[in-house]
Amino acid sequence: MITPTPDGELLRIRGLSKSFFGVEVLHGIDLTVQAGEVHGLVGENGAGKSTVMKTLAGVHTADSGSIELDGKEVSFDHPLQAQRGGVATVFQEFNLLPERTVAENVYLAREPRSGGLVQRRRMEQDTASLMQDLGIVDIDAGAKVRTLSVAQQQVVEIVKAMSFDARLISMDEPTAALADHEVELLYQLIGRLRERGVAVLYVSHRLQEIFDLCDRITVLKDGSLVDTVESNEITPDELVRKMVGRTISSFFPEPREGTEIGDIRLSVRQGGNRMLNGISFDVRAGEIVGLAGLQGSGRTEIAHALFGVERFTRGSITVDGRTFSPRSPRQAVRAGLALVTEDRKAEGLALNQSVAANARLVLDAALPGRGSSRAARLSGILSSLELAAASDAQEVRLLSGGNQQKVVLAKWLVTDPQVMVLDEPTRGIDVGAKRAVYELMRDLTAEGMAIILISSELPEVIGMSDRIVVLNDGEISGELPHNTDEETVMSFATGQDNVEAAS
Amino acid sequence: MSSASPAATGPLGAVRRIFGGGTGPVFVVLLTLLVVMLLLNPSFFQPASLMAFLRNAAPLIILAAGQYFVIVSGEFDLSVGSLVGAQVVIAAKLIDGDESRTWPVIMLMLGFGLLVGLVNGLVTTLLKVPSFITTLGMMLVLAGAIRLWTGGAPTGALSESFRQWGRMGIEVPVLRQIPYAALIMIVIAVLTVLLMRGPYGRTLVATGDNDVAASFAGAQVWQVRTLAFVLSGLLATVAGILIGGFAGVTAQVGDGMEFTAITAVVLGGVVLGGGRGWIVGAMAGALTYRLLERLLVQLDMPSTLNPTIQGVIIILALAYGSRRLWGRRRRRAAQPITTKPQPSGAE
């Protein structure tokens, strides 16, 4: 399968760096791609893969470093420039108009015209012949995009890229939305692109695909280049090690002395819905259970099921031994659950309201009868979290990410929850605030709270959890002890060599 | 916002409330208009004249309070003008000059106002029809139904004990007569301010700001919003009772009052789209609007100009409010960049 046809270097990225608001997320990345090469780009969540792709696509502009195409330095300020320059990107979200035809989408905004009128027939003929060249037979150029399958829509995106004479096509998790038999069609199409000398930059979490398709693989980690390797010279295990290879620092506080793991607080048995299947796990008082898994593996879906947002349609939940089938967040709150949501700004806070209003929102919204006595404790809770705000009246949109998260934590802590679900609790907050969150989790478990920690950051899950439940594709692929190494967790999360890794 | 943050106290909080926030400017405008009035016509401030003005302004202030609940939750209620008209016609037809029917009919009217609000609320929240359309539809339904029921012209008559609420008052020294309308307005102001400071009011504002976050916090968003429509329907009924008593029964009662009420609320610094604004600001907006009308009369401007003034106010107030929104939008456009790289969006 791996038959590189290097007829020259197409793309050379040198020393690419990028910061967002003072935080450098790419540290001098070097990358070369040959014409006709399929080049894999792998790394954990947050390693910088998307930033590299978006910089290449003209969505972001690099702070320093250079991008050369065919030996000429280029700088794209806008995705359209990149497209015209021969660099096309197929994102996970397609940019197609569902009510327009395939041909209209391919030639959108540059339709062949004659005397001001669109030459519909020529447009369809051109599209059809382009598809024929690429060996695509099952798509009608005159069909509305809405009527096509997801896989076919992806093909249309690629056809559109080729109509710009793209030299390089980046694909971000192209198989994420595809069924197994559709993946094979994508493989064939990529094979034909390679024959035409088009280079493909292939981003995926699925190691199987990376090894099936790619000639070379570049590994990123925490925004730095780890290595670029020939794919036939590395084993999957070695690759995973390169992706995660780091030591757990002493950044994570140890459990407080006297923290006891007690009775089962929350128990899920055979829970399932549209996204999940056969979910069973327990969380005990004083325990932190980590939920690990890749994006879309079902971590957040479990939190939503526990909170009555997207319910389990199968299986059962018990809280403190009592059966519990939440139909709304309100019921979950009243049963003693708390959920620190993944998306702080969209789901966690009313940004135009004050610190005080947000901090007591759960009391106001779900527990109005018991509000005033508990609200009196709020200022104590906020100061113990070391919230930095001008006053309680300050609007939370003006706070830093870390302080916003403290407000979210306070609004849940004031309800005295039995079980707390923390979904990406340290996402987008600074190191000091992260440390504060970790310390808080240790304090809470010492007091007997049960905590479920959901995180994309493996060191965090491993460093904080007493047990780690690993998810893959909506099912639990393994339950691992707290001192598990990152490679093992990653193997379970990618569905790679379960048996071997468990040994 | 001030309504949601009782902690906004102290001199600094007061200054910020007046000049920084959305509710501040309305008080500045109100004060300016009062000064202009004092210069043009000092006799306006004689007790009798002032009380007559308050009696005239009270129904709109009450309507604005009702409209505030709906707007701050992120919705609109366009049906209140029609509801006022319908209530007056219902009252006249059912009471038909019979004193003994006054109270039963008032109870019935409150029930009808509640029902209209409930239908508006449920259609908007459960059937997911945009409230602009729901209440526009309700406005037409009420107008048509009343026309059908009365055969085009209102019939019957109001009783004296019904009319007293809109035209009479309590005799006191110095002020001579405090209109019932003003007293009712003050009672409603106190009650609604208390409601807004309680759990429901704070949940309502948070829902208008971000209903997803409110829902995750355990709010039953549909109940919260429906109750806002019910409050609007009830307060429109109270306004209808006062207007009927004061102005009598005609087919035009209530016409266009929904837009006047929305203008008043917007003038009071409440942001269309929800989540921002103080109920006292909304009521002050209504008072300011009525004072402006009065001032135009003082200046011998034709009252036919009123709709134009209303239009100018609504555009200016929204343009003023969107200065802040523009700033926010720019910041918001920058935000995805801060959050996207680490998280997962596209990885």
PDB file of C-alpha atoms in Angstrom, chain A residues 20-21 25 44-50 92 172-173 205 295 304 307 309 328-330 333 339 341 345-354 357 360-362 364-366 368 392-393 395 397 412 427-428, chain B residues 1 3-9 16 198-200 202-203 205-207 209-210 212-220 223 274-276 324 328 331-332 334-335 337-347:
ATOM      1  CA  PHE A  20      -3.366  33.257  20.916  1.00  0.00           C
ATOM      2  CA  PHE A  21      -3.513  36.155  23.347  1.00  0.00           C
ATOM      3  CA  VAL A  25       0.185  27.110  21.022  1.00  0.00           C
ATOM      4  CA  GLU A  44      -3.515  14.300  21.398  1.00  0.00           C
ATOM      5  CA  ASN A  45      -6.315  16.819  21.749  1.00  0.00           C
ATOM      6  CA  GLY A  46      -4.697  20.227  21.961  1.00  0.00           C
ATOM      7  CA  ALA A  47      -1.438  19.116  20.378  1.00  0.00           C
ATOM      8  CA  GLY A  48      -1.824  21.761  17.674  1.00  0.00           C
ATOM      9  CA  LYS A  49      -2.980  19.729  14.668  1.00  0.00           C
ATOM     10  CA  SER A  50      -5.971  21.933  13.968  1.00  0.00           C
ATOM     11  CA  GLN A  92     -15.247  18.160   9.631  1.00  0.00           C
ATOM     12  CA  ASP A 172      -9.542  16.917   9.312  1.00  0.00           C
ATOM     13  CA  GLU A 173     -10.840  13.619  10.739  1.00  0.00           C
ATOM     14  CA  HIS A 205      -7.230   9.984  15.756  1.00  0.00           C
ATOM     15  CA  GLN A 295     -13.504  13.529  21.212  1.00  0.00           C
ATOM     16  CA  HIS A 304     -25.730  14.714  29.858  1.00  0.00           C
ATOM     17  CA  PHE A 307     -28.214  15.215  34.138  1.00  0.00           C
ATOM     18  CA  VAL A 309     -30.414  16.352  29.103  1.00  0.00           C
ATOM     19  CA  SER A 328     -34.464  17.345  33.362  1.00  0.00           C
ATOM     20  CA  PRO A 329     -31.446  19.043  34.920  1.00  0.00           C
ATOM     21  CA  ARG A 330     -33.800  20.285  37.617  1.00  0.00           C
ATOM     22  CA  VAL A 333     -29.994  19.031  40.809  1.00  0.00           C
ATOM     23  CA  LEU A 339     -22.614  19.403  36.478  1.00  0.00           C
ATOM     24  CA  THR A 341     -20.453  21.911  31.845  1.00  0.00           C
ATOM     25  CA  LYS A 345     -19.611  30.400  28.122  1.00  0.00           C
ATOM     26  CA  ALA A 346     -22.471  28.733  26.274  1.00  0.00           C
ATOM     27  CA  GLU A 347     -23.775  26.383  28.963  1.00  0.00           C
ATOM     28  CA  GLY A 348     -22.339  27.477  32.283  1.00  0.00           C
ATOM     29  CA  LEU A 349     -22.807  31.202  32.668  1.00  0.00           C
ATOM     30  CA  ALA A 350     -25.185  34.040  31.955  1.00  0.00           C
ATOM     31  CA  LEU A 351     -22.343  36.282  30.861  1.00  0.00           C
ATOM     32  CA  ASN A 352     -24.102  39.637  31.185  1.00  0.00           C
ATOM     33  CA  GLN A 353     -25.174  38.950  34.746  1.00  0.00           C
ATOM     34  CA  SER A 354     -23.235  39.665  37.890  1.00  0.00           C
ATOM     35  CA  ALA A 357     -26.520  36.448  40.141  1.00  0.00           C
ATOM     36  CA  ARG A 360     -26.885  31.811  43.102  1.00  0.00           C
ATOM     37  CA  LEU A 361     -28.525  30.829  39.834  1.00  0.00           C
ATOM     38  CA  VAL A 362     -28.874  27.161  40.742  1.00  0.00           C
ATOM     39  CA  ASP A 364     -32.834  30.479  42.357  1.00  0.00           C
ATOM     40  CA  ALA A 365     -33.665  28.223  39.438  1.00  0.00           C
ATOM     41  CA  ALA A 366     -33.915  24.795  41.018  1.00  0.00           C
ATOM     42  CA  PRO A 368     -36.012  28.416  45.364  1.00  0.00           C
ATOM     43  CA  ASP A 392     -20.055  40.628  43.522  1.00  0.00           C
ATOM     44  CA  ALA A 393     -21.784  43.032  41.150  1.00  0.00           C
ATOM     45  CA  GLU A 395     -20.525  41.064  35.236  1.00  0.00           C
ATOM     46  CA  ARG A 397     -18.109  38.349  31.056  1.00  0.00           C
ATOM     47  CA  TRP A 412     -22.744  24.232  42.364  1.00  0.00           C
ATOM     48  CA  ARG A 427     -10.177  23.900  29.836  1.00  0.00           C
ATOM     49  CA  GLY A 428      -8.955  27.333  28.827  1.00  0.00           C
TER      50      GLY A 428
ATOM     51  CA  MET B   1     -27.722  43.883  35.741  1.00  0.00           C
ATOM     52  CA  SER B   3     -32.106  44.005  39.047  1.00  0.00           C
ATOM     53  CA  ALA B   4     -30.206  40.782  39.400  1.00  0.00           C
ATOM     54  CA  SER B   5     -27.474  42.060  41.606  1.00  0.00           C
ATOM     55  CA  PRO B   6     -28.706  43.414  44.891  1.00  0.00           C
ATOM     56  CA  ALA B   7     -25.041  43.797  45.766  1.00  0.00           C
ATOM     57  CA  ALA B   8     -24.763  46.856  43.493  1.00  0.00           C
ATOM     58  CA  THR B   9     -24.842  49.216  46.422  1.00  0.00           C
ATOM     59  CA  ARG B  16     -22.387  53.187  37.745  1.00  0.00           C
ATOM     60  CA  GLY B 198     -36.572  37.095  44.277  1.00  0.00           C
ATOM     61  CA  PRO B 199     -35.605  33.707  42.842  1.00  0.00           C
ATOM     62  CA  TYR B 200     -38.102  33.943  39.994  1.00  0.00           C
ATOM     63  CA  ARG B 202     -33.306  36.448  38.901  1.00  0.00           C
ATOM     64  CA  THR B 203     -33.982  33.222  37.048  1.00  0.00           C
ATOM     65  CA  VAL B 205     -33.195  37.594  33.724  1.00  0.00           C
ATOM     66  CA  ALA B 206     -30.646  34.762  33.553  1.00  0.00           C
ATOM     67  CA  THR B 207     -32.963  32.889  31.182  1.00  0.00           C
ATOM     68  CA  ASP B 209     -29.376  36.200  28.957  1.00  0.00           C
ATOM     69  CA  ASN B 210     -28.569  32.524  28.339  1.00  0.00           C
ATOM     70  CA  VAL B 212     -29.066  27.059  27.943  1.00  0.00           C
ATOM     71  CA  ALA B 213     -27.074  27.963  31.043  1.00  0.00           C
ATOM     72  CA  ALA B 214     -30.301  28.572  32.963  1.00  0.00           C
ATOM     73  CA  SER B 215     -31.571  25.167  31.901  1.00  0.00           C
ATOM     74  CA  PHE B 216     -28.347  23.447  32.986  1.00  0.00           C
ATOM     75  CA  ALA B 217     -28.694  25.243  36.317  1.00  0.00           C
ATOM     76  CA  GLY B 218     -32.053  23.540  36.792  1.00  0.00           C
ATOM     77  CA  ALA B 219     -34.480  26.190  35.535  1.00  0.00           C
ATOM     78  CA  GLN B 220     -37.606  24.998  33.726  1.00  0.00           C
ATOM     79  CA  GLN B 223     -42.336  27.630  32.794  1.00  0.00           C
ATOM     80  CA  GLY B 274     -33.317  39.776  26.886  1.00  0.00           C
ATOM     81  CA  GLY B 275     -31.051  39.522  29.863  1.00  0.00           C
ATOM     82  CA  ARG B 276     -30.442  43.207  30.465  1.00  0.00           C
ATOM     83  CA  ARG B 324     -22.446  48.465  23.876  1.00  0.00           C
ATOM     84  CA  ARG B 328     -19.433  43.055  22.783  1.00  0.00           C
ATOM     85  CA  ARG B 331     -14.951  40.954  21.578  1.00  0.00           C
ATOM     86  CA  ARG B 332     -17.061  37.942  20.883  1.00  0.00           C
ATOM     87  CA  ALA B 334     -12.234  37.474  18.986  1.00  0.00           C
ATOM     88  CA  GLN B 335     -13.191  34.869  21.535  1.00  0.00           C
ATOM     89  CA  ILE B 337      -9.604  32.218  18.848  1.00  0.00           C
ATOM     90  CA  THR B 338      -8.853  32.175  22.536  1.00  0.00           C
ATOM     91  CA  THR B 339     -10.860  29.090  23.242  1.00  0.00           C
ATOM     92  CA  LYS B 340     -10.518  27.024  20.106  1.00  0.00           C
ATOM     93  CA  PRO B 341      -6.853  26.039  20.028  1.00  0.00           C
ATOM     94  CA  GLN B 342      -6.833  23.855  23.116  1.00  0.00           C
ATOM     95  CA  PRO B 343     -10.294  22.513  23.006  1.00  0.00           C
ATOM     96  CA  SER B 344     -11.397  20.144  20.694  1.00  0.00           C
ATOM     97  CA  GLY B 345     -13.747  21.805  18.288  1.00  0.00           C
ATOM     98  CA  ALA B 346     -12.197  20.484  15.153  1.00  0.00           C
ATOM     99  CA  GLU B 347      -9.718  17.937  16.354  1.00  0.00           C
TER     100      GLU B 347
END
